PDB file of C-alpha atoms and ligand atoms in Angstrom:
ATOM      1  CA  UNK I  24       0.000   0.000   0.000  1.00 42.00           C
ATOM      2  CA  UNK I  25       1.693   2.994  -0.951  1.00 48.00           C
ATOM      3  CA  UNK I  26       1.967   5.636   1.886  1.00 54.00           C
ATOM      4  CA  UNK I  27      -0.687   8.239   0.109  1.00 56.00           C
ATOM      5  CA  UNK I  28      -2.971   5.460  -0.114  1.00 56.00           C
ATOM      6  CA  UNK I  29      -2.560   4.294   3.662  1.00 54.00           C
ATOM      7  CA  UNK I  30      -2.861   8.211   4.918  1.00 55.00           C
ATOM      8  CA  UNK I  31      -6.181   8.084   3.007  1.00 56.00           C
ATOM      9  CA  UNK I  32      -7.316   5.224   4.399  1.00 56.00           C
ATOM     10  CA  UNK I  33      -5.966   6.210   8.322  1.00 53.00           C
ATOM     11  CA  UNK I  34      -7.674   9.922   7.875  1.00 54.00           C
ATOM     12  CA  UNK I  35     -10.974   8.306   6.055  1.00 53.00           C
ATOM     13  CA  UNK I  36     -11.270   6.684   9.514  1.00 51.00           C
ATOM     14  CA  UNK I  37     -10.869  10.005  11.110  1.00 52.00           C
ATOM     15  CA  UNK I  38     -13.014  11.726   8.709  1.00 51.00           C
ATOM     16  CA  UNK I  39     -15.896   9.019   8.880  1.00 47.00           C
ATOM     17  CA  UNK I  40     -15.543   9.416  12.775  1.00 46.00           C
ATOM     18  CA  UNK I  41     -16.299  13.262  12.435  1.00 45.00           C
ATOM     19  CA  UNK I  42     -18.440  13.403   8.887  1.00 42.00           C
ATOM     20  CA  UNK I  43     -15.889  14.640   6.492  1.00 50.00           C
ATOM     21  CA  UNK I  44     -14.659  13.516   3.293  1.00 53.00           C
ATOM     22  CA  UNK I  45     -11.060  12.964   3.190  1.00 71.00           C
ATOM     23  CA  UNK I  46      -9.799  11.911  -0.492  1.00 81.00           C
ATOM     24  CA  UNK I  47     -10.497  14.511  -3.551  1.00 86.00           C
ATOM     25  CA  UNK I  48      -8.727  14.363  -6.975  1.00 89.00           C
ATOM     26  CA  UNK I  49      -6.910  16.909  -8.373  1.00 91.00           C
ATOM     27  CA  UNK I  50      -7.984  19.033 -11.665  1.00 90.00           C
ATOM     28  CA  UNK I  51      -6.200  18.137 -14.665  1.00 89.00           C
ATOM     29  CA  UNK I  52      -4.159  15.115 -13.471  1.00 90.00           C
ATOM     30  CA  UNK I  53      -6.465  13.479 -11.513  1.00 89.00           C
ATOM     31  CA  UNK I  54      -4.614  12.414  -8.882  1.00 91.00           C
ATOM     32  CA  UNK I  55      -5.872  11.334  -5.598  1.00 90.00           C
ATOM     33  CA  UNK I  56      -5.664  13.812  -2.531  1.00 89.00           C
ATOM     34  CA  UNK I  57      -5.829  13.552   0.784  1.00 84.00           C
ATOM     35  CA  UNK I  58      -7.829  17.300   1.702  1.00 85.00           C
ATOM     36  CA  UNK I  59      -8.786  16.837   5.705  1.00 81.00           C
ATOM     37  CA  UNK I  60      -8.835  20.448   5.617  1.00 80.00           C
ATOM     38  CA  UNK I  61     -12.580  21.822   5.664  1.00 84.00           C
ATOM     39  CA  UNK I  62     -12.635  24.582   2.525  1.00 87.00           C
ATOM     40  CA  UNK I  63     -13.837  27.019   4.505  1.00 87.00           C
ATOM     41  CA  UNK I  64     -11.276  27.099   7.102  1.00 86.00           C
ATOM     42  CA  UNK I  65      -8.589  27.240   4.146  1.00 87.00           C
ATOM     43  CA  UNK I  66     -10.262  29.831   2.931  1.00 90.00           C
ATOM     44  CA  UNK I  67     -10.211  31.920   6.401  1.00 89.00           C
ATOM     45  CA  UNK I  68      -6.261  31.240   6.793  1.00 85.00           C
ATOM     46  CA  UNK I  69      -5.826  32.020   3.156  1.00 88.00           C
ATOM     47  CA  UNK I  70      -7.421  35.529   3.927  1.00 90.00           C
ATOM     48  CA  UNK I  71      -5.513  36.170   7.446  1.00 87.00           C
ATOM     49  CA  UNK I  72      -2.240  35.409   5.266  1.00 87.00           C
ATOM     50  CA  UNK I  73      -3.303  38.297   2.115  1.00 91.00           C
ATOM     51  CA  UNK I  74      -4.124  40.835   5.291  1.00 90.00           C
ATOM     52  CA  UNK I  75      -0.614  39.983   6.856  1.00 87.00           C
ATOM     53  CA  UNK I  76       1.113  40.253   3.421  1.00 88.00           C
ATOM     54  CA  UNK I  77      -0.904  43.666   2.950  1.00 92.00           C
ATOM     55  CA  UNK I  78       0.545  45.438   6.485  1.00 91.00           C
ATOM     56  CA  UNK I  79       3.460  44.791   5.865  1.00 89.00           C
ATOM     57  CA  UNK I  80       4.119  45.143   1.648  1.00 92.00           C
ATOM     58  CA  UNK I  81       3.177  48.223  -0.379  1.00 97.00           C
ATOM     59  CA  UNK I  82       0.910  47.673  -3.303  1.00 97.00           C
ATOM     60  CA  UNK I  83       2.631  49.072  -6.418  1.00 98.00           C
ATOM     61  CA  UNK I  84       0.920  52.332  -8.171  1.00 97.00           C
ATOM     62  CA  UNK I  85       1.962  51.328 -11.609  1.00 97.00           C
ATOM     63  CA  UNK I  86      -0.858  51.091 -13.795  1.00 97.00           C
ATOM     64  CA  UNK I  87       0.435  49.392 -16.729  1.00 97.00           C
ATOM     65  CA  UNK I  88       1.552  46.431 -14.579  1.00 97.00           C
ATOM     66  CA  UNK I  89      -1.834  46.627 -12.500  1.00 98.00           C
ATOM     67  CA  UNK I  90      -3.688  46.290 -15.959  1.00 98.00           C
ATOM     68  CA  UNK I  91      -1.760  43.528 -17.230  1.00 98.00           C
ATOM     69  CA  UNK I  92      -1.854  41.085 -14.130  1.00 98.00           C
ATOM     70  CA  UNK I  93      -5.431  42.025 -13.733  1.00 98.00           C
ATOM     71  CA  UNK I  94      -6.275  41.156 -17.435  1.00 98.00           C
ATOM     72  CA  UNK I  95      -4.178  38.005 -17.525  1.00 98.00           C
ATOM     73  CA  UNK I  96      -5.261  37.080 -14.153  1.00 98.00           C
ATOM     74  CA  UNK I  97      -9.195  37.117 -15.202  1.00 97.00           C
ATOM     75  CA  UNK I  98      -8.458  34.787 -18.367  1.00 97.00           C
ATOM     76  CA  UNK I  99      -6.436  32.205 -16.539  1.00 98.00           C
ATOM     77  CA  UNK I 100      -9.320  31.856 -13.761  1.00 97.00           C
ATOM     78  CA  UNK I 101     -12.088  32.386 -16.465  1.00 96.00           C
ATOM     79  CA  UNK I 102     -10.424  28.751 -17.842  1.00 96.00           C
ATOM     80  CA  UNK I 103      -9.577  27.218 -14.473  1.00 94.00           C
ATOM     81  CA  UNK I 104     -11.599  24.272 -13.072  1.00 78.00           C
ATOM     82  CA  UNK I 105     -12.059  26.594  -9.830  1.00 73.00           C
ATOM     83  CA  UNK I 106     -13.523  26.325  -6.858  1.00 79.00           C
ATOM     84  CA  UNK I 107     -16.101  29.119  -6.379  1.00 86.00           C
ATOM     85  CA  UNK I 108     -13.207  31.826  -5.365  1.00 93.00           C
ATOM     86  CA  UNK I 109     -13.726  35.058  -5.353  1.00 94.00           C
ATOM     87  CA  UNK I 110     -10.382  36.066  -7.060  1.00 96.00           C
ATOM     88  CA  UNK I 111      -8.674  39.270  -6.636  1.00 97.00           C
ATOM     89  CA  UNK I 112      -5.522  40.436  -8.008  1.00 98.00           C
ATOM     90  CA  UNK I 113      -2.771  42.517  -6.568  1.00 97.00           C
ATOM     91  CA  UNK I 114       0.622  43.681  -7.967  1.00 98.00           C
ATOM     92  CA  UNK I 115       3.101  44.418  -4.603  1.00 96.00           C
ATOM     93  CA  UNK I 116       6.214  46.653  -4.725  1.00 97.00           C
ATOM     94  CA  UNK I 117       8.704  44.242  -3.863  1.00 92.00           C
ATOM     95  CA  UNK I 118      11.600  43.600  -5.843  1.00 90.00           C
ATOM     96  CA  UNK I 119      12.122  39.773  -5.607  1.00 85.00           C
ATOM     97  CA  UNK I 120      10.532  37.850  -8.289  1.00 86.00           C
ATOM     98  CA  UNK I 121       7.678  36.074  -6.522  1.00 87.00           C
ATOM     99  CA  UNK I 122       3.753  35.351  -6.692  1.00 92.00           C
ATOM    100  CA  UNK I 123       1.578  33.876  -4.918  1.00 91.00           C
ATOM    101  CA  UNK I 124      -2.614  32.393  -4.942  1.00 92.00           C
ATOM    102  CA  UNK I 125      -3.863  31.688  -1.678  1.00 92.00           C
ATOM    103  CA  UNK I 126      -6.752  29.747  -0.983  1.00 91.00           C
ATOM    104  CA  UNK I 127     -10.021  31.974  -0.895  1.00 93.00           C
ATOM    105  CA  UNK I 128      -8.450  33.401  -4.575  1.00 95.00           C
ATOM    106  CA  UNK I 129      -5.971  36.059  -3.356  1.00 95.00           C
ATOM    107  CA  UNK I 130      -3.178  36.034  -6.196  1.00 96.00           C
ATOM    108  CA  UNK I 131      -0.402  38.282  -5.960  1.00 95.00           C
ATOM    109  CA  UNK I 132       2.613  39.432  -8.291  1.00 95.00           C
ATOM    110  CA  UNK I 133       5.805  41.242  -6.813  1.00 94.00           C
ATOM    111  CA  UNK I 134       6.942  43.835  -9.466  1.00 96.00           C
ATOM    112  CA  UNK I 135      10.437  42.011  -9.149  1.00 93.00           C
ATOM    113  CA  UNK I 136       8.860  39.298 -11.184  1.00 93.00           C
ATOM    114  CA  UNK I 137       8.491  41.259 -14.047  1.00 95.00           C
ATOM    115  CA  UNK I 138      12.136  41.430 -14.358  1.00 92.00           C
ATOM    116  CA  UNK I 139      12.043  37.442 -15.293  1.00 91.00           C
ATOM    117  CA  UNK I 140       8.521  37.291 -16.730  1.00 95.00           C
ATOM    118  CA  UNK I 141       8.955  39.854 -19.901  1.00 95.00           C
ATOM    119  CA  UNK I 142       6.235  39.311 -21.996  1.00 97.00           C
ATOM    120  CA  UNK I 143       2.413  39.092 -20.937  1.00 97.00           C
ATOM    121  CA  UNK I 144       2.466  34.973 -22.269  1.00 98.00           C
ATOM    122  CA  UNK I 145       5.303  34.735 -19.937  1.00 98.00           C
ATOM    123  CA  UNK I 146       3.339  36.373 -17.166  1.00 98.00           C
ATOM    124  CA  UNK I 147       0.693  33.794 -17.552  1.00 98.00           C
ATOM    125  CA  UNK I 148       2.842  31.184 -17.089  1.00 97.00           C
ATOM    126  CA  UNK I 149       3.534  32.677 -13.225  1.00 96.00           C
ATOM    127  CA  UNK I 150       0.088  33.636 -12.568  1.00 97.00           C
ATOM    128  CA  UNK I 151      -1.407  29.990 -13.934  1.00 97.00           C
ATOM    129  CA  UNK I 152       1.198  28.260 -12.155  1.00 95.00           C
ATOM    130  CA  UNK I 153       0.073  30.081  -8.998  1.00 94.00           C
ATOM    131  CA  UNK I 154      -3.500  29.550 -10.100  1.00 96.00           C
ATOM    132  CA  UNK I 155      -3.237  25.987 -10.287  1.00 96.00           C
ATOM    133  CA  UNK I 156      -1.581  25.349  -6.620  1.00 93.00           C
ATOM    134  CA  UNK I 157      -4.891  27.320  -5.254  1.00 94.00           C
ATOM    135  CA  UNK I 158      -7.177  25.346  -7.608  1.00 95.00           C
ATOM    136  CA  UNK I 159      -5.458  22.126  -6.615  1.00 94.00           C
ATOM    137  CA  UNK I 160      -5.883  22.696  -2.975  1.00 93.00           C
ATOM    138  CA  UNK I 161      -2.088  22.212  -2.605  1.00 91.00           C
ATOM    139  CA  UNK I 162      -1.722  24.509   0.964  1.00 87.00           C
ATOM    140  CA  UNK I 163      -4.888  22.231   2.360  1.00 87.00           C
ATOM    141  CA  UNK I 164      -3.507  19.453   1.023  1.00 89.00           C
ATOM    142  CA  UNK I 165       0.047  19.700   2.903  1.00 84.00           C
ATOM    143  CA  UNK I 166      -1.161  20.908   6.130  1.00 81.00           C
ATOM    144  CA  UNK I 167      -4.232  17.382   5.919  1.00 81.00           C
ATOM    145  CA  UNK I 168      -0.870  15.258   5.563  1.00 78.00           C
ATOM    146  CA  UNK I 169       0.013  17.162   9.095  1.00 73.00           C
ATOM    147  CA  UNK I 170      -3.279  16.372  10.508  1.00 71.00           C
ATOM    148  CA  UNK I 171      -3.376  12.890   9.288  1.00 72.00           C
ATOM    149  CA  UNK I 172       0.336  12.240  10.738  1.00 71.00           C
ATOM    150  CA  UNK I 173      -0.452  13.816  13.759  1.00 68.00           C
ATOM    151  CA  UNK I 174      -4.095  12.780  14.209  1.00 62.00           C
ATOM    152  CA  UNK I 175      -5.365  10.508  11.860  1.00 53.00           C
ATOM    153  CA  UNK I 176      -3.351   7.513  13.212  1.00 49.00           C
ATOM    154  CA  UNK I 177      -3.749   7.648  16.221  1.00 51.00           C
ATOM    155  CA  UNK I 178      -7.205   7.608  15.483  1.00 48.00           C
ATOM    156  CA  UNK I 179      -6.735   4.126  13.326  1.00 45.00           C
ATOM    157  CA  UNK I 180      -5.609   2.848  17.040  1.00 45.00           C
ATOM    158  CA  UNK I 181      -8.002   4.436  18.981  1.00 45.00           C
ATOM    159  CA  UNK I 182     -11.856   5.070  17.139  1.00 41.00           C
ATOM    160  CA  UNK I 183     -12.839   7.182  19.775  1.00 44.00           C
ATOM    161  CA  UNK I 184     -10.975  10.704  18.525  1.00 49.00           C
ATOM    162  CA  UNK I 185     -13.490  13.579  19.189  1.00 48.00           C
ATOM    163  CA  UNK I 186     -14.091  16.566  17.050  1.00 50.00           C
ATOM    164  CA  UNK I 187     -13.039  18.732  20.079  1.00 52.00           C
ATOM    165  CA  UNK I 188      -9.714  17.002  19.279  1.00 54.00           C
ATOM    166  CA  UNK I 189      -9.406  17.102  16.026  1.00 52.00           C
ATOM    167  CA  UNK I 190     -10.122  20.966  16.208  1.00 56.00           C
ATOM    168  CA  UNK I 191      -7.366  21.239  18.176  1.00 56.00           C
ATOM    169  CA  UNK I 192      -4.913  19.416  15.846  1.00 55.00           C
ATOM    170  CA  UNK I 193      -6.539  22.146  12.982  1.00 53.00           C
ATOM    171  CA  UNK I 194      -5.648  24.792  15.342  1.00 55.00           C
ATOM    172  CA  UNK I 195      -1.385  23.446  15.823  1.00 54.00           C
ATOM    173  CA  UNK I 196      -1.775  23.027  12.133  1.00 50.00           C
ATOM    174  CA  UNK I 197      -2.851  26.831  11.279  1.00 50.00           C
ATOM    175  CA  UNK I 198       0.198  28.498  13.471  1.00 48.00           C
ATOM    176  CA  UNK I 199       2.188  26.686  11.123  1.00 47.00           C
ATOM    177  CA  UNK I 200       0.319  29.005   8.239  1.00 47.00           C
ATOM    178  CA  UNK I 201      -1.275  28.721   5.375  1.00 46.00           C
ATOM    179  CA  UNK I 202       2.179  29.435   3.042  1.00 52.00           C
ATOM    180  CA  UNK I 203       3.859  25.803   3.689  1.00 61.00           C
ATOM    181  CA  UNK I 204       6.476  25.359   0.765  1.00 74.00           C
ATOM    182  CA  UNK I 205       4.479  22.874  -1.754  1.00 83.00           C
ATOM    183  CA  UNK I 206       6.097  19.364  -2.573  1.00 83.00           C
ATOM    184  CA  UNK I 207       7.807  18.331  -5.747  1.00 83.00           C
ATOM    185  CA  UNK I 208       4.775  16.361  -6.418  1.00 89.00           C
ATOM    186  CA  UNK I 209       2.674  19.654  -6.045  1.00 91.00           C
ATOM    187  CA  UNK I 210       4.485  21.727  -8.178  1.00 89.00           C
ATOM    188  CA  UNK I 211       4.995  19.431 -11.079  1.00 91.00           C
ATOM    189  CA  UNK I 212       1.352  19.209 -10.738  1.00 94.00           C
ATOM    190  CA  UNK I 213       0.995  23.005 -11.009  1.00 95.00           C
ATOM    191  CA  UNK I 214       3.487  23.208 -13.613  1.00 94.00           C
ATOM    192  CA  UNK I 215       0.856  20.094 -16.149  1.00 96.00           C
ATOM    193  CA  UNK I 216      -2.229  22.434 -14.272  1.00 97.00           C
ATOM    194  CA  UNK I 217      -0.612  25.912 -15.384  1.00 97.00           C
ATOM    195  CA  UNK I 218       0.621  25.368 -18.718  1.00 98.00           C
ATOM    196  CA  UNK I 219      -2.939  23.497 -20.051  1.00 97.00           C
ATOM    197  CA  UNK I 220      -4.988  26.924 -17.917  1.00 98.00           C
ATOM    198  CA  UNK I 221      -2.591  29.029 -20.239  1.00 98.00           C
ATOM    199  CA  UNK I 222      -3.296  26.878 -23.447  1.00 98.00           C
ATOM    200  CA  UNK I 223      -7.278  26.980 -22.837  1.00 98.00           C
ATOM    201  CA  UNK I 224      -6.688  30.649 -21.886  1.00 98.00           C
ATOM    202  CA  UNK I 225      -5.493  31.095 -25.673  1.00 98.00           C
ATOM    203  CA  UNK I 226      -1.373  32.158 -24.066  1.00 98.00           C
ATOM    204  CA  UNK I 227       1.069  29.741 -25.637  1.00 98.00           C
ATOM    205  CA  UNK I 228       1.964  27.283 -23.283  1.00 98.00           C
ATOM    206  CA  UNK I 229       5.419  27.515 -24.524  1.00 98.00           C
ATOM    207  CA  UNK I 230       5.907  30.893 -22.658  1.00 98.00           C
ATOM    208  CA  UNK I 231       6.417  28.668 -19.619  1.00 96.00           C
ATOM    209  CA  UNK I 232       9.450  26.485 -20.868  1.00 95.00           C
ATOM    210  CA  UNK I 233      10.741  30.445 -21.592  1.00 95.00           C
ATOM    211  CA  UNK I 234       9.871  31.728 -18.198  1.00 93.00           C
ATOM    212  CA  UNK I 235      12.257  28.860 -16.482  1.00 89.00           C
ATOM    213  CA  UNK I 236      14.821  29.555 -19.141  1.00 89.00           C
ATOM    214  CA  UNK I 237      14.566  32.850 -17.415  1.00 90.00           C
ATOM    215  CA  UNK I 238      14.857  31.937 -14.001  1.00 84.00           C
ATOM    216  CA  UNK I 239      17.698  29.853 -14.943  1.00 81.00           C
ATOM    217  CA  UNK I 240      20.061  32.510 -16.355  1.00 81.00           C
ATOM    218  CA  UNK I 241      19.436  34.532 -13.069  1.00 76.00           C
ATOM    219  CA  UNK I 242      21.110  31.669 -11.239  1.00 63.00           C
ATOM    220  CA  UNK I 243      20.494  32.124  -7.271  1.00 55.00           C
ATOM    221  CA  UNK I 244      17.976  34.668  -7.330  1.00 49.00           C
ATOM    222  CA  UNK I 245      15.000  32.505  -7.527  1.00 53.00           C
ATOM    223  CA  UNK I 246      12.102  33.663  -5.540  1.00 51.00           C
ATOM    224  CA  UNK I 247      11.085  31.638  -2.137  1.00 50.00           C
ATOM    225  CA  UNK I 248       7.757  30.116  -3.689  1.00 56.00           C
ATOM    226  CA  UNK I 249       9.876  29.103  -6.833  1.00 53.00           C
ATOM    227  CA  UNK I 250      13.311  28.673  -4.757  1.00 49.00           C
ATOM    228  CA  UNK I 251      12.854  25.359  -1.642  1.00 48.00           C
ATOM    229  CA  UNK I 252      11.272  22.196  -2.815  1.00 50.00           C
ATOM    230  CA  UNK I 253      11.242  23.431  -6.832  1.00 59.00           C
ATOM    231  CA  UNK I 254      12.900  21.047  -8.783  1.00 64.00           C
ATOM    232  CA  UNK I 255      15.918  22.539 -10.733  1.00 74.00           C
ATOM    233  CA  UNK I 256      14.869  24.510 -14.027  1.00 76.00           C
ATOM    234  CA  UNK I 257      16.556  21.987 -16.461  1.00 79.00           C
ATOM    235  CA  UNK I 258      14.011  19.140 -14.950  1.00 84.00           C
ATOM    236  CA  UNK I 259      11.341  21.531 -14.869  1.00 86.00           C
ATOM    237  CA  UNK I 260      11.943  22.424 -18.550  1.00 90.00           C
ATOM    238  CA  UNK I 261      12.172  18.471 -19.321  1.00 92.00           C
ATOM    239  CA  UNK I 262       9.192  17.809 -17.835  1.00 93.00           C
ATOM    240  CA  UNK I 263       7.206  20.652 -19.487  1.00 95.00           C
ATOM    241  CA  UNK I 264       8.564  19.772 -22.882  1.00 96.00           C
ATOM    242  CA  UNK I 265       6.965  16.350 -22.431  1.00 96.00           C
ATOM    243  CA  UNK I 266       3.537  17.643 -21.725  1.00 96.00           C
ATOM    244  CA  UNK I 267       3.802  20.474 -24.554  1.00 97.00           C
ATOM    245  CA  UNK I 268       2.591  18.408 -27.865  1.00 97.00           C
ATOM    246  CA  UNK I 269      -1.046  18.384 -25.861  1.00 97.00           C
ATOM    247  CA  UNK I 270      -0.675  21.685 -24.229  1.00 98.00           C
ATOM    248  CA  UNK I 271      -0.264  22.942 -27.848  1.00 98.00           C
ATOM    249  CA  UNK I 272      -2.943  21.355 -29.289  1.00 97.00           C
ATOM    250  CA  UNK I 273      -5.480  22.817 -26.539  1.00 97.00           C
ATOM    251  CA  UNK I 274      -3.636  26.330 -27.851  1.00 98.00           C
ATOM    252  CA  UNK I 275      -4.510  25.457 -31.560  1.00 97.00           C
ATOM    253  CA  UNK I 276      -7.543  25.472 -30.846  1.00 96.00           C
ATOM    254  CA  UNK I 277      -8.268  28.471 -28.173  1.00 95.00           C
ATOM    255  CA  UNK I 278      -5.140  30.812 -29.978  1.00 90.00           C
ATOM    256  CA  UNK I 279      -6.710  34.675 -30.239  1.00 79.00           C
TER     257      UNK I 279
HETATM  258 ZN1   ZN O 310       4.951  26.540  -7.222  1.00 79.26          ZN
END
């Protein structure tokens, strides 16, 4: 039994034992989650982090960039298999290259990424890729695995776990924050997510393989969300060169 299949099975017996369901699949590739994580609750921490991002980073004044991240923004989620967010977009004046979609449909774009992303396809390719992790459930999805270590097997021992309990393992699991760096597994999965939201979108998916190019040539300055658990650029571009002959023909048919 693999381990994602046993942590399903352990936290089903949790879930059953409060009324939640525990395994969801993913958009696009289908894969099987483990999501413990009520959607409303994500959505709450999702909205603490934007208002803690807020105090503390100014929101940029350029209008030009505003536009742009705005307008690509509202055709990548116009395409996504979303959950019912109510997205907003905000460009911050910070000059490291990073973005961000937290659950709840707060995206974000750091005017430092614009010195990587330098064409509006290109800018896609970051805001899908961001898209995707919040469509995907990827933050509820890591901190469930928490729950599930921390809870869930216990419970497999012990049937009588109460939801008093299990609130409290929710609460250890939210000072840890909603931002938890995403898994390889998660961010190959927003990488297939990203660049077929893009295609639909009508943006050629091969902006993407471009954007890492990017990243690549500026060596150590990768941002945080794109810096601790990514997978080098060169895999990343291998990877996304695999998936481009059907990425492409979504495009074909979608290209403005
Ligand atoms: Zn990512």
């Amino acid at each position: 039994m693999t381990s994602q299949r046993y942590l399903c099975t352990a936290a089903t017996v949790l879930a059953v034992s409060i009324s939640l369901t525990a395994c969801e699949t993913a958009p696009v590739t289908g894969r099987n989650q483990l999501i413990l994580l009520p959607e409303d609750q994500a959505v709450a921490m999702g909205a603490d982090a934007f208002r803690q991002i807020r105090s503390k980073t100014p929101v940029s004044k350029d209008t030009r960039l505003n536009r742009m991240v705005e307008r690509v923004g509202r055709r990548i989620v116009k395409v996504a298999q979303g959950p019912g967010y109510n997205w907003s977009f905000t460009v911050f004046q910070d000059e490291s290259p990073n973005a961000f979609a937290l659950p709840g449909g707060k995206v974000g774009v750091n005017t430092g990424m614009f010195k990587v992303a330098k064409t509006e396809s290109q800018l896609a390719a970051v805001i899908a890729h961001e898209i995707a992790h919040a469509v995907a459930r990827h933050s509820s999805e890591r901190l469930s695995r928490q729950i599930a270590l921390q809870g869930g097997l216990a419970v497999a021992g012990a049937a009588s776990q109460t939801a008093a309990q299990y609130s409290q393992i929710l609460a250890q699991a939210a000072t840890l924050g909603v931002v938890l760096p995403f898994t390889r597994t998660q961010e190959a999965e927003a990488d297939e997510i990203g660049v077929i939201y893009m295609a639909r979108a009508g943006y050629d998916p091969r902006a993407a393989i471009k954007l890492w190019q990017n990243f690549a040539r500026q060596g150590g300055d990768r941002p945080p969300e794109f810096l601790s658990t990514h997978p080098s650029p060169d895999n990343r571009i291998k990877r996304l060169q695999q998936i481009m002959p059907k990425a492409l023909e979504i495009y074909r048919r979608n290209r403005r």
